[in-house]
Coordinates of C-alpha atoms and ligand atoms in Angstrom, one line a residue:
X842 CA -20.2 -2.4 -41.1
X843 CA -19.0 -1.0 -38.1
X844 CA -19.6 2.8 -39.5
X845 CA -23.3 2.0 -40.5
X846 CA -23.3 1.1 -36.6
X847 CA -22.0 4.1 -35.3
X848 CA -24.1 6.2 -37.6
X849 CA -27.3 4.3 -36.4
X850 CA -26.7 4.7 -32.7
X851 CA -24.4 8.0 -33.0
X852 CA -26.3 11.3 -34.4
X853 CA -23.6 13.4 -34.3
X854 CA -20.3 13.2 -33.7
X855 CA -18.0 14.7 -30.8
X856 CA -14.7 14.3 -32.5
X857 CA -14.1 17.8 -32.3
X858 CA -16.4 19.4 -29.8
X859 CA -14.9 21.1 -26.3
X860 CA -14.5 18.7 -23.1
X861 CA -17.3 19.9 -20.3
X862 CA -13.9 19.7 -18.0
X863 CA -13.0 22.7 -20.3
X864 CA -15.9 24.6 -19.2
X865 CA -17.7 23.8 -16.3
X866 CA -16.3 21.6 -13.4
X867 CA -18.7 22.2 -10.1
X868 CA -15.7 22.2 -8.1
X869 CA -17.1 22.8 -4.8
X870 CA -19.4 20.2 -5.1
X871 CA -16.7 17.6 -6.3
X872 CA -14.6 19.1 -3.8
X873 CA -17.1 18.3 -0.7
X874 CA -17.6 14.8 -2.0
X875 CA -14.0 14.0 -2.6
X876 CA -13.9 14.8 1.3
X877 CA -16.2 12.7 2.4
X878 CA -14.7 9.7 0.9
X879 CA -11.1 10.4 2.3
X880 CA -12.8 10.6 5.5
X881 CA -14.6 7.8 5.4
X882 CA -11.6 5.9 6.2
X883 CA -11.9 2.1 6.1
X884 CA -15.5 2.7 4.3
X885 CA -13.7 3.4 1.2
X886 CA -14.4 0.8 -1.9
X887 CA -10.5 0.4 -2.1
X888 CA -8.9 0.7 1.5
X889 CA -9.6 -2.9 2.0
X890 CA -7.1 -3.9 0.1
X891 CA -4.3 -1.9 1.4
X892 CA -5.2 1.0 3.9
X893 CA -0.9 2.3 4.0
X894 CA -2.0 3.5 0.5
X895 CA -2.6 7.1 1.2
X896 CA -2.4 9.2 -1.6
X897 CA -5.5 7.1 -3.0
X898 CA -7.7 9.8 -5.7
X899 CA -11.4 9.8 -4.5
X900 CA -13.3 7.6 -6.9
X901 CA -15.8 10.2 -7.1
X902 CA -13.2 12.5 -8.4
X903 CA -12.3 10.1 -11.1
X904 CA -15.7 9.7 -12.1
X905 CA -15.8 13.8 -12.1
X906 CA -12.8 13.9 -14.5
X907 CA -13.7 10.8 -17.1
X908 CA -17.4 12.1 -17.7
X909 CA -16.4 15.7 -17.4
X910 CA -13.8 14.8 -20.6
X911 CA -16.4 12.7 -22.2
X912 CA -19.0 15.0 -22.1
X913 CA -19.4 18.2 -24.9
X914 CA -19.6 21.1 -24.0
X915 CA -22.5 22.3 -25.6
X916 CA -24.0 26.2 -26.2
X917 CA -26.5 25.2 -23.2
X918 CA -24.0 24.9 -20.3
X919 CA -27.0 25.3 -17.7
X920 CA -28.2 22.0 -19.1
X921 CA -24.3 20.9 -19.3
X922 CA -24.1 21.4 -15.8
X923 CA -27.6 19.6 -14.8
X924 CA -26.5 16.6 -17.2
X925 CA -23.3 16.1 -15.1
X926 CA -24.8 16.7 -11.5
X927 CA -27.9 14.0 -12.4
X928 CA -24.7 11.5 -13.4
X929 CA -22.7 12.4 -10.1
X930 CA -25.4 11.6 -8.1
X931 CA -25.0 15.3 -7.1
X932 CA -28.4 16.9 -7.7
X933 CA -31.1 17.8 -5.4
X934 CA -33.2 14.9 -6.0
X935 CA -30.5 12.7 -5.8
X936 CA -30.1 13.2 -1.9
X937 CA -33.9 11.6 -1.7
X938 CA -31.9 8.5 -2.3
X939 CA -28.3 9.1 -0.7
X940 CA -30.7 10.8 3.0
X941 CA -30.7 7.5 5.4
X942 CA -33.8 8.9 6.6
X943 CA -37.0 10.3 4.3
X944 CA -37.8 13.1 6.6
X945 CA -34.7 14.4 6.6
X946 CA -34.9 15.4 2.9
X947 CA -36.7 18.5 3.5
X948 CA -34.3 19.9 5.9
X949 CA -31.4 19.0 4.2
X950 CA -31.6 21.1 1.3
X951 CA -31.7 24.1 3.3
X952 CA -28.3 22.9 4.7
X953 CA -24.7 23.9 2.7
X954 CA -23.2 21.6 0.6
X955 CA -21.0 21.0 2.8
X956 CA -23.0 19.8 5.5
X957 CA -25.4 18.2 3.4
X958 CA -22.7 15.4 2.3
X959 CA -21.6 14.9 5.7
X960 CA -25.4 13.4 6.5
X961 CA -25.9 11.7 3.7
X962 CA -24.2 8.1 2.1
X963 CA -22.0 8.7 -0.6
X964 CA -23.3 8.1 -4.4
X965 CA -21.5 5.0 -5.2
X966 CA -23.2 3.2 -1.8
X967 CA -26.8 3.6 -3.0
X968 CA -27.9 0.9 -4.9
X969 CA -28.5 1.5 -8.8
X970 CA -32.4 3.0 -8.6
X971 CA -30.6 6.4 -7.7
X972 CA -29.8 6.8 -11.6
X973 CA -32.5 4.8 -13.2
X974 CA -34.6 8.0 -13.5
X975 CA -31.9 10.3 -15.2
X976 CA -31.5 8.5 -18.5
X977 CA -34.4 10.1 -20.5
X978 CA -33.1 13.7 -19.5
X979 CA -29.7 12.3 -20.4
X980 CA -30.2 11.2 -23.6
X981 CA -32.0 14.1 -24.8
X982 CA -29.7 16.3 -24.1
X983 CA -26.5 14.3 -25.4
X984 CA -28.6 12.2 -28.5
X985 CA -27.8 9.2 -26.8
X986 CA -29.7 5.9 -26.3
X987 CA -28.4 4.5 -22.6
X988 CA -29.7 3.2 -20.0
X989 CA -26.7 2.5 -17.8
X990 CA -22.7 4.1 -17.4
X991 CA -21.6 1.3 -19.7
X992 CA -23.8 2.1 -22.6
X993 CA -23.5 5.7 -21.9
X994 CA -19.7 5.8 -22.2
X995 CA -19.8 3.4 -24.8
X996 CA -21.8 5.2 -26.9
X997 CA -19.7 8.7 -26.2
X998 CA -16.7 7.2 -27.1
X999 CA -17.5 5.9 -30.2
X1000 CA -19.4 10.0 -31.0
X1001 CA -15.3 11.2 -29.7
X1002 CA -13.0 8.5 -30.6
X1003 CA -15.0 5.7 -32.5
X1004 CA -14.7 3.4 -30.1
X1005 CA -15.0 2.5 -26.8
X1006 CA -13.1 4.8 -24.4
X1007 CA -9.7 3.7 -23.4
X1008 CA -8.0 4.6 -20.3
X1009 CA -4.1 4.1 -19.4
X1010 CA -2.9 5.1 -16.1
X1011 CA 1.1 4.7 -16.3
X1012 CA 1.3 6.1 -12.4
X1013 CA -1.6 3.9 -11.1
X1014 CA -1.0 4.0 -7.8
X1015 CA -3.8 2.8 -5.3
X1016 CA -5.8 2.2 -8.1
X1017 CA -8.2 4.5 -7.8
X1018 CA -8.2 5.8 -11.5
X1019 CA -8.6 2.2 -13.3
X1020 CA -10.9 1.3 -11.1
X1021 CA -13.0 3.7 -11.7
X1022 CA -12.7 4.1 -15.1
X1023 CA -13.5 0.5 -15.3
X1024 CA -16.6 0.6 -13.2
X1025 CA -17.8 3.0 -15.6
X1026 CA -17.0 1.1 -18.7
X1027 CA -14.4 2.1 -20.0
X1028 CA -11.1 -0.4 -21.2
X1029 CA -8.2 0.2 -18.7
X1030 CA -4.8 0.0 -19.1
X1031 CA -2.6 0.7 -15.9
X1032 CA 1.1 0.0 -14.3
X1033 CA 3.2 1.4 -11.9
X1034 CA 7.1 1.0 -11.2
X1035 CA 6.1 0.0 -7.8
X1036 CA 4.9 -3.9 -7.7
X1037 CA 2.9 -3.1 -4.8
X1038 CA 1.1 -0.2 -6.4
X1039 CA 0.4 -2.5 -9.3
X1040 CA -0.8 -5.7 -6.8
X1041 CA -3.5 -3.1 -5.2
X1042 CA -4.4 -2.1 -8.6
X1043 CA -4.8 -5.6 -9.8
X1044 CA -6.7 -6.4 -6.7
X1045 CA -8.9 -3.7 -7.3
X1046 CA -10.1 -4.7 -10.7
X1047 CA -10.1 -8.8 -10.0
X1048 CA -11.3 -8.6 -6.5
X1049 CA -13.3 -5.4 -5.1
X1050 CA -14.5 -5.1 -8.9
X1051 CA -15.9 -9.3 -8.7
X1052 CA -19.1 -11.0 -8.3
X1053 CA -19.8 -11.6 -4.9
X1054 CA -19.8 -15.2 -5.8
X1055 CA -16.1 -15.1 -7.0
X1056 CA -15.0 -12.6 -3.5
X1057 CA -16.0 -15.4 -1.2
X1058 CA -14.5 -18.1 -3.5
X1059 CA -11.3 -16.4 -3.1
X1060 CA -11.4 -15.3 0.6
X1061 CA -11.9 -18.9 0.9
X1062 CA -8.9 -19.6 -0.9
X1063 CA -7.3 -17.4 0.9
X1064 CA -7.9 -19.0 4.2
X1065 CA -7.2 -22.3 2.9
X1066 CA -3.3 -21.2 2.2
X1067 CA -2.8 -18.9 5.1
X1068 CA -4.2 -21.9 7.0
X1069 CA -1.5 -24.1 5.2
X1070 CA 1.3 -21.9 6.0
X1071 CA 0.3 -21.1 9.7
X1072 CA 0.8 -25.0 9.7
X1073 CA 4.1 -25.1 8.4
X1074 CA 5.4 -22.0 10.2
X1075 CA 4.8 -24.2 13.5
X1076 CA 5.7 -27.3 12.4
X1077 CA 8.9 -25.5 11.6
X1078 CA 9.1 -24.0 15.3
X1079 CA 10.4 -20.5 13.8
X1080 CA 8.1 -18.1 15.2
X1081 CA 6.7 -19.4 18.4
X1082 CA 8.4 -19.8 21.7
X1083 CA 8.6 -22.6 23.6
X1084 CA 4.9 -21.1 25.4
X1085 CA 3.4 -21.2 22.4
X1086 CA 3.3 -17.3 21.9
X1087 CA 3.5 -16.1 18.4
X1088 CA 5.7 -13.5 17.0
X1089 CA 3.7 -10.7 15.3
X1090 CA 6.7 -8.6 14.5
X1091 CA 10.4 -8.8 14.1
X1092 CA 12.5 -5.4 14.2
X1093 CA 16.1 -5.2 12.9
X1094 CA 18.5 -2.6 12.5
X1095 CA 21.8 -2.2 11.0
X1096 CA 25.0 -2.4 13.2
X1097 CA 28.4 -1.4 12.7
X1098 CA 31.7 -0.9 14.3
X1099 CA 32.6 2.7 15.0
X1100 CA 36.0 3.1 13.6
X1101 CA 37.3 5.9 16.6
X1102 CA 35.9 3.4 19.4
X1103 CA 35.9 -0.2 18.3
X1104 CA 32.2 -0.4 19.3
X1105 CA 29.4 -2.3 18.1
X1106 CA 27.0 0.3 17.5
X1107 CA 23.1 -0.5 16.2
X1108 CA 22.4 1.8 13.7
X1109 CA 19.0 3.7 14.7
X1110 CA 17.5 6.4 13.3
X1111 CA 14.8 6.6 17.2
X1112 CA 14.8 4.3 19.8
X1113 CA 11.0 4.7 19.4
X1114 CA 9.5 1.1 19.3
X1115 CA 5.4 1.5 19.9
X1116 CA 4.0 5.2 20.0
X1117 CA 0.6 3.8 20.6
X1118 CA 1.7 1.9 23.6
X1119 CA 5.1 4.1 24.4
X1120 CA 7.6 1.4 24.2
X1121 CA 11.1 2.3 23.9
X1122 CA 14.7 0.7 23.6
X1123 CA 17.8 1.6 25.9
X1124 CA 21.0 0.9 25.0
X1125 CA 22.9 -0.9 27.4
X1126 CA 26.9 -0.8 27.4
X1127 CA 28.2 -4.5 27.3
X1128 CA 32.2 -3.5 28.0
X1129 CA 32.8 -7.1 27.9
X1130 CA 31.5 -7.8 24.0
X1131 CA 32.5 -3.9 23.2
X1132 CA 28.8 -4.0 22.0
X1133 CA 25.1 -2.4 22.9
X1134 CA 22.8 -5.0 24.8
X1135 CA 18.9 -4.0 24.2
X1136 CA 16.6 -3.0 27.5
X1137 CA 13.1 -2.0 26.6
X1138 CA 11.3 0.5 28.4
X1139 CA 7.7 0.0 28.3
X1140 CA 4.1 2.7 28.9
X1141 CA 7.2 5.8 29.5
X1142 CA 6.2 9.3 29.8
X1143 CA 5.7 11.7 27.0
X1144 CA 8.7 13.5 27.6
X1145 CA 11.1 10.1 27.7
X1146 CA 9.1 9.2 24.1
X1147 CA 10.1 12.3 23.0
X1148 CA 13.9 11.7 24.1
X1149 CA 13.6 8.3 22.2
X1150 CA 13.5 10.0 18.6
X1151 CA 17.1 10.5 18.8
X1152 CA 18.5 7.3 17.7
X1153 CA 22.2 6.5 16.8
X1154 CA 21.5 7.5 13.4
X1155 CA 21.6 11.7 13.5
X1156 CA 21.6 13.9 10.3
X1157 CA 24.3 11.0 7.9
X1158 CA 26.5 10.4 11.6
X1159 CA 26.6 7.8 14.0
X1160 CA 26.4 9.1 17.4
X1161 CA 26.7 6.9 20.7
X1162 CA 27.4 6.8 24.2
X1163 CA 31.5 5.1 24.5
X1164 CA 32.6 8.1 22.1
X1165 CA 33.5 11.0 23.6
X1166 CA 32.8 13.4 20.4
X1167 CA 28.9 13.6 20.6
X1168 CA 29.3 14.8 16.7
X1169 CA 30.2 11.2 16.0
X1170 CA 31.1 9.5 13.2
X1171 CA 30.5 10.2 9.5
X1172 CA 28.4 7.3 8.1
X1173 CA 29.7 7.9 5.1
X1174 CA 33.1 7.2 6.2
X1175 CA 32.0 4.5 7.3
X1176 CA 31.2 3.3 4.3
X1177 CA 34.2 4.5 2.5
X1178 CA 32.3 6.6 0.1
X1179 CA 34.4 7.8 -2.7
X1180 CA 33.9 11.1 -4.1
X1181 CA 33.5 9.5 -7.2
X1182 CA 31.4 11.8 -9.7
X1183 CA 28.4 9.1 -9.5
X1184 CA 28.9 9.0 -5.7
X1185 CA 28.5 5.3 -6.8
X1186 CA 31.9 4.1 -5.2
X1187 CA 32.6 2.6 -1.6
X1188 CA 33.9 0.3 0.5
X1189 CA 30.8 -2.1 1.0
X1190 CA 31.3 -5.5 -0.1
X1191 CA 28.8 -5.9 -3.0
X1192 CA 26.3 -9.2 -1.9
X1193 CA 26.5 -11.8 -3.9
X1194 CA 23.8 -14.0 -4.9
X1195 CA 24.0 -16.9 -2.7
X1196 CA 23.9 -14.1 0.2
X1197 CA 21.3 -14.0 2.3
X1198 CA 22.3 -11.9 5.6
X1199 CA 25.5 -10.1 5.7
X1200 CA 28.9 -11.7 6.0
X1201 CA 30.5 -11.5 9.6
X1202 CA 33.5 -9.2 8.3
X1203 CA 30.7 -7.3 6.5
X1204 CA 31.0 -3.2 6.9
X1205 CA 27.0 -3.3 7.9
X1206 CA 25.3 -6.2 9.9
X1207 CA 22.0 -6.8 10.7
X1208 CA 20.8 -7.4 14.4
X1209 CA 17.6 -8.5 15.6
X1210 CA 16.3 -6.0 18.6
X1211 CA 13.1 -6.4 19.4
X1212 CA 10.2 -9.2 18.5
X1213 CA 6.6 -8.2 19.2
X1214 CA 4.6 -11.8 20.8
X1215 CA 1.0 -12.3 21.5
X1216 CA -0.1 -14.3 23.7
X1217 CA -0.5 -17.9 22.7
X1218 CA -3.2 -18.6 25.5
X1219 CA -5.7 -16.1 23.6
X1220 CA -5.0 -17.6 20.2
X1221 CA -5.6 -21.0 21.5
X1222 CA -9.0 -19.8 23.2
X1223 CA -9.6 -18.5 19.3
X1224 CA -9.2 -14.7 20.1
X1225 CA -8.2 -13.0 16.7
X1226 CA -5.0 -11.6 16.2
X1227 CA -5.8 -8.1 16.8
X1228 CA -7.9 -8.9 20.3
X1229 CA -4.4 -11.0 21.6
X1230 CA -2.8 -9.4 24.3
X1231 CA 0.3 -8.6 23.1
X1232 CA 3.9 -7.0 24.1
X1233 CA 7.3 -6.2 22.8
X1234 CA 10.2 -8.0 24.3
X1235 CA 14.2 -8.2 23.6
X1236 CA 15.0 -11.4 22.1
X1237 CA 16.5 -13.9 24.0
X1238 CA 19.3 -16.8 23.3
X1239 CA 16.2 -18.9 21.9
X1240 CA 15.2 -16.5 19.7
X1241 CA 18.3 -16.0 18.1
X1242 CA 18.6 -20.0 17.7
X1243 CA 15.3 -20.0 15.8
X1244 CA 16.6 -16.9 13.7
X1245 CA 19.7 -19.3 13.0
X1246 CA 17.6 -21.9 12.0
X1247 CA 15.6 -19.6 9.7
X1248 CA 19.2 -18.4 8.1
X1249 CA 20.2 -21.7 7.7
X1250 CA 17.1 -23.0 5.8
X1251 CA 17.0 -20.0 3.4
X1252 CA 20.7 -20.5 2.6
X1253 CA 20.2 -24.2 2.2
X1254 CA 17.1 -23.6 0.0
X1255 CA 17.9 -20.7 -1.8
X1256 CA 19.1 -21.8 -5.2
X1257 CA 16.5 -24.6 -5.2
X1258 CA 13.6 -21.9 -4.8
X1259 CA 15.2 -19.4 -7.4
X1260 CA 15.5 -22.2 -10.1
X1261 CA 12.1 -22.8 -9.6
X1262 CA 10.9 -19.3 -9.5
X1263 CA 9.7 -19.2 -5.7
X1264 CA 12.0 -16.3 -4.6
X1265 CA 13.9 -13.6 -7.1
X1266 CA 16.3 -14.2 -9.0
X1267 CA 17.4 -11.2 -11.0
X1268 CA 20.2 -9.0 -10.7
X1269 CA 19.5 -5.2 -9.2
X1270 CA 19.8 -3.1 -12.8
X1271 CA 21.7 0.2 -12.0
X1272 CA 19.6 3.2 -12.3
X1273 CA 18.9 6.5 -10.8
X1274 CA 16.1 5.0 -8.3
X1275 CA 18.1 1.5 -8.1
X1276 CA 21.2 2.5 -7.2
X1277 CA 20.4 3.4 -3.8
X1278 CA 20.1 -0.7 -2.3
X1279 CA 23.6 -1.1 -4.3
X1280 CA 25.2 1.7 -2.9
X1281 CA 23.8 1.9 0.7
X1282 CA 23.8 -1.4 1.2
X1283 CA 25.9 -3.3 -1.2
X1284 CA 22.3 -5.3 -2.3
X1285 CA 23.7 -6.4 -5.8
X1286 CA 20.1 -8.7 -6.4
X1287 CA 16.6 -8.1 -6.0
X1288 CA 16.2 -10.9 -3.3
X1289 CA 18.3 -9.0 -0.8
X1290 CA 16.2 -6.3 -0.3
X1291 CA 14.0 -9.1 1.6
X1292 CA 15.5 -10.8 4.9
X1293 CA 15.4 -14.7 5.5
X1294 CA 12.0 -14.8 7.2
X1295 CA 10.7 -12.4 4.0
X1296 CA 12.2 -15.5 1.8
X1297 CA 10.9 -17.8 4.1
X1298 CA 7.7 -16.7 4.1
X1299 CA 7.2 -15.9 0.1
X1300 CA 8.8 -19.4 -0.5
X1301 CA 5.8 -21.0 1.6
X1302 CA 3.4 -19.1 0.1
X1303 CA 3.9 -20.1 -3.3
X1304 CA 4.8 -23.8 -2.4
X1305 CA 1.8 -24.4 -0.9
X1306 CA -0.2 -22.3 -3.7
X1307 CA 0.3 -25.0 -6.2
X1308 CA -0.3 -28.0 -4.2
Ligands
SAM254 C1 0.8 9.9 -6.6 S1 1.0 8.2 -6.9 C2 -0.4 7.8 -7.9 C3 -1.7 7.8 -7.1 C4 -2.8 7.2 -7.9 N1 -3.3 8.1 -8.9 C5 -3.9 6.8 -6.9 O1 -5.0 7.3 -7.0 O2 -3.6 6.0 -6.0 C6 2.3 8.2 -8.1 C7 2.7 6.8 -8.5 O3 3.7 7.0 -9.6 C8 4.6 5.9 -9.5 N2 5.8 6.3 -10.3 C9 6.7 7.2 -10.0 N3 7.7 7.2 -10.9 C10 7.3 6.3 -11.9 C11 7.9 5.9 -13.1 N4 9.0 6.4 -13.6 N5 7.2 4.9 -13.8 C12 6.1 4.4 -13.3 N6 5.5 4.7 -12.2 C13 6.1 5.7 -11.4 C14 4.8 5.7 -8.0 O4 5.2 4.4 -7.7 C15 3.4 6.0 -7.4 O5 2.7 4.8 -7.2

């Protein structure tokens, strides 16, 4: 049944006929395009969802590579090559459309390709009349029948494969490459080893790829449970002070006694804080507590930022101001590495699960340095976050009660929330990637690569998600 199908809506088949990628692949073209897209920043379909995602393919590229391995390359490449141009939107007449301004037209095909794309939107932001022209000069050429992407892909993949084209993406990233293949109709399979890589993808397909109906059902959603957990964050009293400011940011480092000194030292790699706003941290000898009190600097010159990058942490050693050897101190001496011949071995204590923050006899601590606040006053008057006047400040004795209190109610909570599935639970399976939390920082279960307020956090989240 399904044959007498495909050999009513397939003439031929491509089973065995040459990719177009093989042949042709207007480079320069795909080139300028794929550039235009990087740079248009937050304009980019996917960026919305997570912006720190750099390395992000151009969707136009995708598109580029799916059709040009879909397509045959046939004994007319000339028409190959106007086929593929009329589907990327590339063409001359496709600029009538993708100009923001008729007269422009004229003009602009005098201009290089390069400079043409810069004036012009990009293909996938005109609305779908750009391609409801090309589908009679399509189908001739390729002995097709479609009148969209979906149809068109459909119908080439059953003429290659039999059947719909599949895509899997095992390294998907951003997204970019299921997306796209999706938007164009083909079936998608993708997965990354990184959960975040495969949340962005997820949210690509389920959210940027949904009815607008469905987007503002879940922004609202959204709100709703943000809302619900602002709530509870202040009810708690854990990340306000006793103004009502509200703490964007929390910075930690590690800290560890230097074995020729005695000193506390905080372990950091630049006493950088803000390079936007040129805040920096001092380290202040406390000879009383034989530890580092924290002074910030703040709007320092370029040559004091500069002086910042040097932390405590310099090329493996821990360098600081009571020891007299500016060479320092090995950190993995520190540690107690073994030369063991998996470089596994050392003398960290390995976490256990009911841990949540190291233990005070602990090889590396943790220490709170610097919170970042905005001003409570401008959230009250209903300023956004980002509008808030805000600033970096050392924490003080409050603070550190509230980051008690947060300790305390993860440790109290913790095996409640794991049983119930709120928080990981799982031990850290060795590996070549995996072994680094385990032997760097004696993290023995997933759950510890998060601090309390991390937990905290997540916990509330899913709590109030299923009320
Ligand atoms: C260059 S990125 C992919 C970018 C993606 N094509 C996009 O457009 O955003 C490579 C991805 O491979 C993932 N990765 C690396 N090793 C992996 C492995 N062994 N198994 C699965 N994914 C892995 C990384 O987590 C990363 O997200």
């Amino acid at each position: 049944m399904m044959n007498q199908h495909v050999q009513q809506v397939v003439p031929f088949s491509l089973k065995d006929a040459p990719s177009l990628i093989e042949r042709i692949f207007p480079s320069m073209k795909i080139s300028a395009e794929s550039q235009k897209e990087r740079k248009a920043g937050a304009g980019q379909t996917l960026t919305r969802l997570g912006s720190y995602w750099k390395g992000r393919k151009p969707l136009i590229l995708v598109k580029a590579c799916i059709l040009g391995c879909l397509l045959p390359a046939t004994d007319d490449p000339e028409k190959d090559l106007e086929v593929f141009e009329l589907l990327m939107g590339i063409d001359d007449e496709a600029f009538r459309f993708r100009i923001k301004r008729t007269s422009d037209y004229e003009q602009l095909l005098t201009a290089s390709y390069d400079e043409r794309v810069t004036k012009v939107l990009r293909p996938e932001e005109v609305d779908g009349d750009m391609f409801s022209g090309i589908w009679p000069t399509v189908n001739r050429h390729l002995g097709t029948h479609a009148d969209s992407f979906t149809a068109l892909l459909e119908q080439l993949g059953l003429m290659r494969f039999g059947h719909r084209p599949i895509v899997a993406d095992t390294f998907a990233g951003g997204g970019s490459i299921p997306f796209e293949a999706a938007r164009l109709g083909c079936n998608v399979y993708a997965s990354d080893l990184n959960p975040i890589a495969c949340m962005l993808t997820w949210g690509g397909l389920n959210l940027v790829g949904a009815t607008k109906e469905y987007g503002q059902e879940f922004a609202s959603a959204q709100k709703s449970l943000v809302d619900a957990v602002e709530a509870e964050i202040t009810r708690l009293g854990v990340e306000h002070d006793s103004d009502g400011n509200r703490a964007k940011a929390y910075l930690y480092c590690l800290e560890t006694k230097c074995p020729v000194t005695g000193w506390m030292v905080p372990m950091l790699p630049s006493r950088i804080i803000s390079k936007a706003r040129n805040v920096v941290v001092d380290l202040v000898p406390n000879h009383e507590s034989k530890r580092y009190d924290f002074q910030l600097r703040v709007g320092v010159d370029a040559a004091a930022l500069k002086d910042s990058e040097n932390g405590t942490v310099q090329g493996g050693r821990l360098v600081h101001a009571m020891n007299p050897d500016p060479t320092g101190v090995s950190i993995a001496q520190i540690r107690g590495d073994k030369r063991k011949a998996d470089g596994s071995g050392n003398s960290l204590r390995r976490w256990e699960k009911a841990d949540v923050v190291p233990r005070p006899d602990d090889i590396l601590q943790e220490r709170l340095f610097c919170i970042q606040w905005i001003d409570g006053t401008d959230l009250r008057r209903g300023k956004s976050l980002s509008r808030s006047r805000a600033w970096f400040a050392v924490p003080t004795d409050a603070d550190l009660v509230r980051e008690g209190k947060v300790t305390s109610l993860v440790t109290e909570k913790l095996a409640e929330w794991q049983h119930k599935g709120f928080v990981p639970d799982m031990p850290i399976e060795p590996g070549d990637k995996t072994d680094e939390p385990i032997r760097t920082r004696g993290w023995t279960y997933w759950h510890h690569l998060f601090n309390p307020r991390q937990v905290l956090m997540h916990a509330l989240l899913i709590v109030r998600r299923q009320r």
